[in-house]
Coordinates of C-alpha atoms in Angstrom, one line a residue:
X999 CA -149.7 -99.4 61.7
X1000 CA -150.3 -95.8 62.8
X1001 CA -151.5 -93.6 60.2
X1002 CA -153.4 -95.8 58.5
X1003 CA -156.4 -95.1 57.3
X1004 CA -159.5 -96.9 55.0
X1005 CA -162.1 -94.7 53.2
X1006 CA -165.4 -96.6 52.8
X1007 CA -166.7 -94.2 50.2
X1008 CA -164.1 -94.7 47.8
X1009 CA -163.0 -98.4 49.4
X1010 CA -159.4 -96.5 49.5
X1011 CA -156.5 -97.3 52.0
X1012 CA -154.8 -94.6 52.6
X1013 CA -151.3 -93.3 54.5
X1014 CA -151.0 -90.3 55.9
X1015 CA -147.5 -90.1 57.5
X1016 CA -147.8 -87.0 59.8
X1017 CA -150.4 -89.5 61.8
X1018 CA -147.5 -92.6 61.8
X1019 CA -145.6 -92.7 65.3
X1020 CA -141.9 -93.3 64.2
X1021 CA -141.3 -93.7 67.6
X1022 CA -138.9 -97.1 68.4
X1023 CA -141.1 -100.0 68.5
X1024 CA -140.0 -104.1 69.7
X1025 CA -141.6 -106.9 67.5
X1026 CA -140.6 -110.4 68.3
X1027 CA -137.1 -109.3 69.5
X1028 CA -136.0 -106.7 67.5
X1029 CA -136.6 -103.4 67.8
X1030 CA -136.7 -100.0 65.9
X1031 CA -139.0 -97.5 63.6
X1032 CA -140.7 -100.1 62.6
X1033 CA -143.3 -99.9 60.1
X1034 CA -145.5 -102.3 58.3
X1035 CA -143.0 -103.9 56.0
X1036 CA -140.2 -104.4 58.6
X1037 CA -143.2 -106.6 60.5
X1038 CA -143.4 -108.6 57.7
X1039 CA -139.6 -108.8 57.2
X1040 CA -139.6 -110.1 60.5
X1041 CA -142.3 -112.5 61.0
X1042 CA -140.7 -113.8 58.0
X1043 CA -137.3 -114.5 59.8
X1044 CA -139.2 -116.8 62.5
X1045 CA -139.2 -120.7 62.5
X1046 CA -142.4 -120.8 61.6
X1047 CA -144.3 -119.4 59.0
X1048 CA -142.4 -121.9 56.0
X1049 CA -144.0 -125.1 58.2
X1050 CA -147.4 -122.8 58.5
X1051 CA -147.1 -122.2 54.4
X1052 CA -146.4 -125.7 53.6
X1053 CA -149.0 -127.3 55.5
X1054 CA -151.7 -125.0 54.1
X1055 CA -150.3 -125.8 50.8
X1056 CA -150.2 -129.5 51.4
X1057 CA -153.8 -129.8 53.0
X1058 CA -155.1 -127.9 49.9
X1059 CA -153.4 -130.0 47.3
X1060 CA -152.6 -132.7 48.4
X1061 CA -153.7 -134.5 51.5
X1062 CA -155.4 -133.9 54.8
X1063 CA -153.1 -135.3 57.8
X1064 CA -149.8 -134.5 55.5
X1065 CA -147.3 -136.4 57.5
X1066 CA -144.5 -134.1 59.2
X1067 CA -141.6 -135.3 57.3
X1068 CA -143.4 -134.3 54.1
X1069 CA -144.3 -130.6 55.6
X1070 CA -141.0 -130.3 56.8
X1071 CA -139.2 -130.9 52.9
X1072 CA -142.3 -128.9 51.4
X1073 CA -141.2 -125.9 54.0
X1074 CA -137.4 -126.2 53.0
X1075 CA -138.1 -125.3 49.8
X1076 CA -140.4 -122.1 50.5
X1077 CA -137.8 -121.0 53.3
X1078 CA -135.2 -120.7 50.1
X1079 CA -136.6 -117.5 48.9
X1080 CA -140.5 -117.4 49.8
X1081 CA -141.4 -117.8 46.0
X1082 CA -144.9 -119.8 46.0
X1083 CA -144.9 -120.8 42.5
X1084 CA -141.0 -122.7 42.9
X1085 CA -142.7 -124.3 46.1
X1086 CA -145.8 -125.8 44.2
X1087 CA -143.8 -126.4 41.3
X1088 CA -141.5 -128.5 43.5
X1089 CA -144.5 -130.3 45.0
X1090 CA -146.5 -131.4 41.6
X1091 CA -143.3 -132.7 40.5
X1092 CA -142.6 -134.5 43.6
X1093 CA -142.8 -138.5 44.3
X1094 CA -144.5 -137.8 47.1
X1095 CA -147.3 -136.1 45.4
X1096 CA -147.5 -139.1 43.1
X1097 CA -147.4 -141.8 45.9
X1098 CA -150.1 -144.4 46.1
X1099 CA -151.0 -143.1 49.2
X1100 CA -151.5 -139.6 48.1
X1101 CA -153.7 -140.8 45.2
X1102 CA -157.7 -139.3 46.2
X1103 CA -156.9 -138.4 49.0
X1104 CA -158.9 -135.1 49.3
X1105 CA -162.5 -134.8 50.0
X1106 CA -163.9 -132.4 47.1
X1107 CA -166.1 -129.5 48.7
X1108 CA -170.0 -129.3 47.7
X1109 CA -168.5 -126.7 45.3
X1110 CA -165.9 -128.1 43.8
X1111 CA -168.4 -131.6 43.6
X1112 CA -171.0 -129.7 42.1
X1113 CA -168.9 -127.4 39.4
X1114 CA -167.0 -130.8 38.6
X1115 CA -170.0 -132.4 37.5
X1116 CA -171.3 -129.9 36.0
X1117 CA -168.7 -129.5 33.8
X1118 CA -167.9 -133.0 33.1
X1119 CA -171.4 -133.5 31.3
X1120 CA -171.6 -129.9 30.2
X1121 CA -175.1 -129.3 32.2
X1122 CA -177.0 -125.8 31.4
X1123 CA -176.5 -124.3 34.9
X1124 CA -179.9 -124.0 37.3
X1125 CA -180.9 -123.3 40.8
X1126 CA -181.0 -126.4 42.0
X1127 CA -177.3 -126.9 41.9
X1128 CA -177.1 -123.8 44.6
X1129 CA -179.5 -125.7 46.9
X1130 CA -177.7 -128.7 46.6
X1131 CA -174.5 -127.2 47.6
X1132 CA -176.1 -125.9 50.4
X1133 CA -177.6 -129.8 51.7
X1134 CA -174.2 -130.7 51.5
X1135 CA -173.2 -127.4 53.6
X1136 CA -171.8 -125.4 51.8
X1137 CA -173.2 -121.9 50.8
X1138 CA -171.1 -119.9 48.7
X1139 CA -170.0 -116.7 50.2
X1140 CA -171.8 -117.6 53.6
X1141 CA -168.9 -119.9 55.5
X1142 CA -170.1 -120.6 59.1
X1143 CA -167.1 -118.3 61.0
X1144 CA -164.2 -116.4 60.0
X1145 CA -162.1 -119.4 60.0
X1146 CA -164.4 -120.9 57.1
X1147 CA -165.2 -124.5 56.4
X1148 CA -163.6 -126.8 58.2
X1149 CA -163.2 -129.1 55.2
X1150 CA -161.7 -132.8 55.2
X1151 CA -163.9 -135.1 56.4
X1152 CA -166.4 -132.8 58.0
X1153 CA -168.1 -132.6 54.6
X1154 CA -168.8 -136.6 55.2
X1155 CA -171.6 -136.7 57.8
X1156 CA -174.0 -138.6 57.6
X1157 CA -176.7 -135.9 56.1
X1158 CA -174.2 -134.4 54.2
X1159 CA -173.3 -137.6 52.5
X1160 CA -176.5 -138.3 51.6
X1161 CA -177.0 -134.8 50.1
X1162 CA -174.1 -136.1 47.8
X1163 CA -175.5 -139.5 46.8
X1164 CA -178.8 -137.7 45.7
X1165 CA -177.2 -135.1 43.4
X1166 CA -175.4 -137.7 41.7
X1167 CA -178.7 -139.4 41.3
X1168 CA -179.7 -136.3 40.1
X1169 CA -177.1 -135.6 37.6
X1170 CA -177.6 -139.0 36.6
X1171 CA -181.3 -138.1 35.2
X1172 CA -180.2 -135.6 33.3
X1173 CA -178.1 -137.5 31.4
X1174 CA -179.7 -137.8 28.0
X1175 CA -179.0 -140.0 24.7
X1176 CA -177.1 -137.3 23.3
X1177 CA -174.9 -136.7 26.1
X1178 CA -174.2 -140.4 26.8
X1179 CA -173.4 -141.3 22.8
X1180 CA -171.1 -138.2 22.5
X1181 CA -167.2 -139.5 21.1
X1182 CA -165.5 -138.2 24.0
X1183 CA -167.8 -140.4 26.9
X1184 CA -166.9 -144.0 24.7
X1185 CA -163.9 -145.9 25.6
X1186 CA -161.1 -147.2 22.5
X1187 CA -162.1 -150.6 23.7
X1188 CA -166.2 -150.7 23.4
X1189 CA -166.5 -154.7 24.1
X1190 CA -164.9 -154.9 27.5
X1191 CA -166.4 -153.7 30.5
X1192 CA -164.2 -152.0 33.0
X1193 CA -163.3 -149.8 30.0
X1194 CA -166.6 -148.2 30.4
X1195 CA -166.2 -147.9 33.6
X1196 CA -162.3 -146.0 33.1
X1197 CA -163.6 -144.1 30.8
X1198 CA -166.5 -142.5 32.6
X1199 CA -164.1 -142.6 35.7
X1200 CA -161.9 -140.6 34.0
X1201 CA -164.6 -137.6 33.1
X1202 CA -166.2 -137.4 36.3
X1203 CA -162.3 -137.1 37.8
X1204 CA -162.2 -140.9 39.3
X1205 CA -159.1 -142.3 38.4
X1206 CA -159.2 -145.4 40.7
X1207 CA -161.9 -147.2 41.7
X1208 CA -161.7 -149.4 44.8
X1209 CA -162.3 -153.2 44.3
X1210 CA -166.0 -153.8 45.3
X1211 CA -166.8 -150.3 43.4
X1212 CA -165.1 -151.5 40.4
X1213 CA -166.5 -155.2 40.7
X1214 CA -170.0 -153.3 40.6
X1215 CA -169.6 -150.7 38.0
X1216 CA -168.2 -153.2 35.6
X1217 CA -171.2 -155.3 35.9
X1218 CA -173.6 -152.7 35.6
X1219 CA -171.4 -151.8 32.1
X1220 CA -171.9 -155.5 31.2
X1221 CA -175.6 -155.6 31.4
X1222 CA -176.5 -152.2 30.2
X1223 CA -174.0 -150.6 27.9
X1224 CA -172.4 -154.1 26.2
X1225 CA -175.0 -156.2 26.2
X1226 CA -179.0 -154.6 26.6
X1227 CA -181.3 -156.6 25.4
X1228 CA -183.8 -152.8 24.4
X1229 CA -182.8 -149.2 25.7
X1230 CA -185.3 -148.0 28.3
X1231 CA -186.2 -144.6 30.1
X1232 CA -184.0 -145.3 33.0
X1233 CA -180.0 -145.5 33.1
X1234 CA -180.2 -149.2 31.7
X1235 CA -179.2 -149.7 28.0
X1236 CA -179.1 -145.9 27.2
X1237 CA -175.5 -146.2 25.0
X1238 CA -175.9 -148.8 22.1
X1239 CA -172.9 -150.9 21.9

């Protein structure tokens, strides 16, 4: 990497080859004038880095532990010709990826909890959503080492957690009559229940609920949403059926 060299003034990298050694150098067995781009060609050639790519891949898209079977078929495919976009390609359209088991898997971070939210009721952006974030512990921009968050389920401790169950209180507020009686947030089906509870489900990116959850939300849809007796302040009977 001799010669080298990074301008902050302009931000520029720059080479300057009369500073490079071309000397014979030895990198993981092989040696030679080696230069930046024969490191890479090399690393490349070791065992590893598919398996390293694929579990990065996996753990981002897919699921935390990703068995090594799965990493193993996932890195088969990138060791082909190192092309990213075949590899992910090859993973949406997988059967794994679509397994019961894979299904909400992944923790969201604060971030992506917050801008999902967000989105999904179209909420004018404020400050509060930074600070929430940052309960939940995540600050944008400020990770807590090099190797950033740690992710998975070290975004579910216990004050952490809680930071997430009031921001969903929150959001909840700020849902308004007009918001809640827009086309898009009222199921085909307005007389049964659980379509409520799909429907809003599916906005908020919940595609299955587990039993107890659903059991709940269902009931909740019953008494506010079919069947309200008057529409109050609170969440109760805010859509008309």
């Amino acid at each position: 990497m001799t010669g080298w060299s990074y301008d902050k003034k302009t931000d520029e990298v720059k080479f300057n080859p009369k500073q490079h050694d071309n000397g014979i150098k030895s990198f993981l067995g092989e040696s030679g004038p080696l230069d930046e781009k024969n490191v890479i060609a090399i690393l490349f050639k070791q065992e590893a880095p598919p398996r390293f790519i694929a579990k990065k891949l996996l753990v981002y898209f897919a699921a935390d532990n990703p068995t090594d079977d799965w990493v193993d078929k996932l890195a088969a495919v990138f060791a082909k010709n190192f092309n990213i976009r075949e590899t992910l390609s090859f993973l949406f359209l997988s059967d794994d990826f679509y397994a019961e088991a894979s299904q909400g898997a992944l923790i969201k971070t604060p971030a992506e909890y917050v801008a999902g939210l967000v989105k999904a009721f179209d909420l004018p952006l404020a400050k509060g959503f930074v600070q929430a974030m940052r309960k939940m512990g995540q600050e944008l921009y400020l990770p807590p080492d090099v190797a950033g968050w740690r992710g998975g389920t070290a975004w579910l401790s216990s004050s952490s957690l809680l930071a997430r169950y009031q921001f969903a209180e929150s959001v909840a507020k700020r849902l308004s009559n007009d918001i809640l009686n827009k086309p898009e947030f009222r199921p085909e089906s307005q007389a049964e229940a659980d379509g409520w509870v799909q429907r809003f489900g599916n906005i908020v990116g919940i595609r299955n609920f587990g039993d107890q959850s659903k059991r709940v939300l269902s009931q909740y849809a019953e008494d506010t949403f079919l069947h309200a007796g008057q529409k109050t302040g609170g969440m109760r009977g805010r859509c008309s059926s």
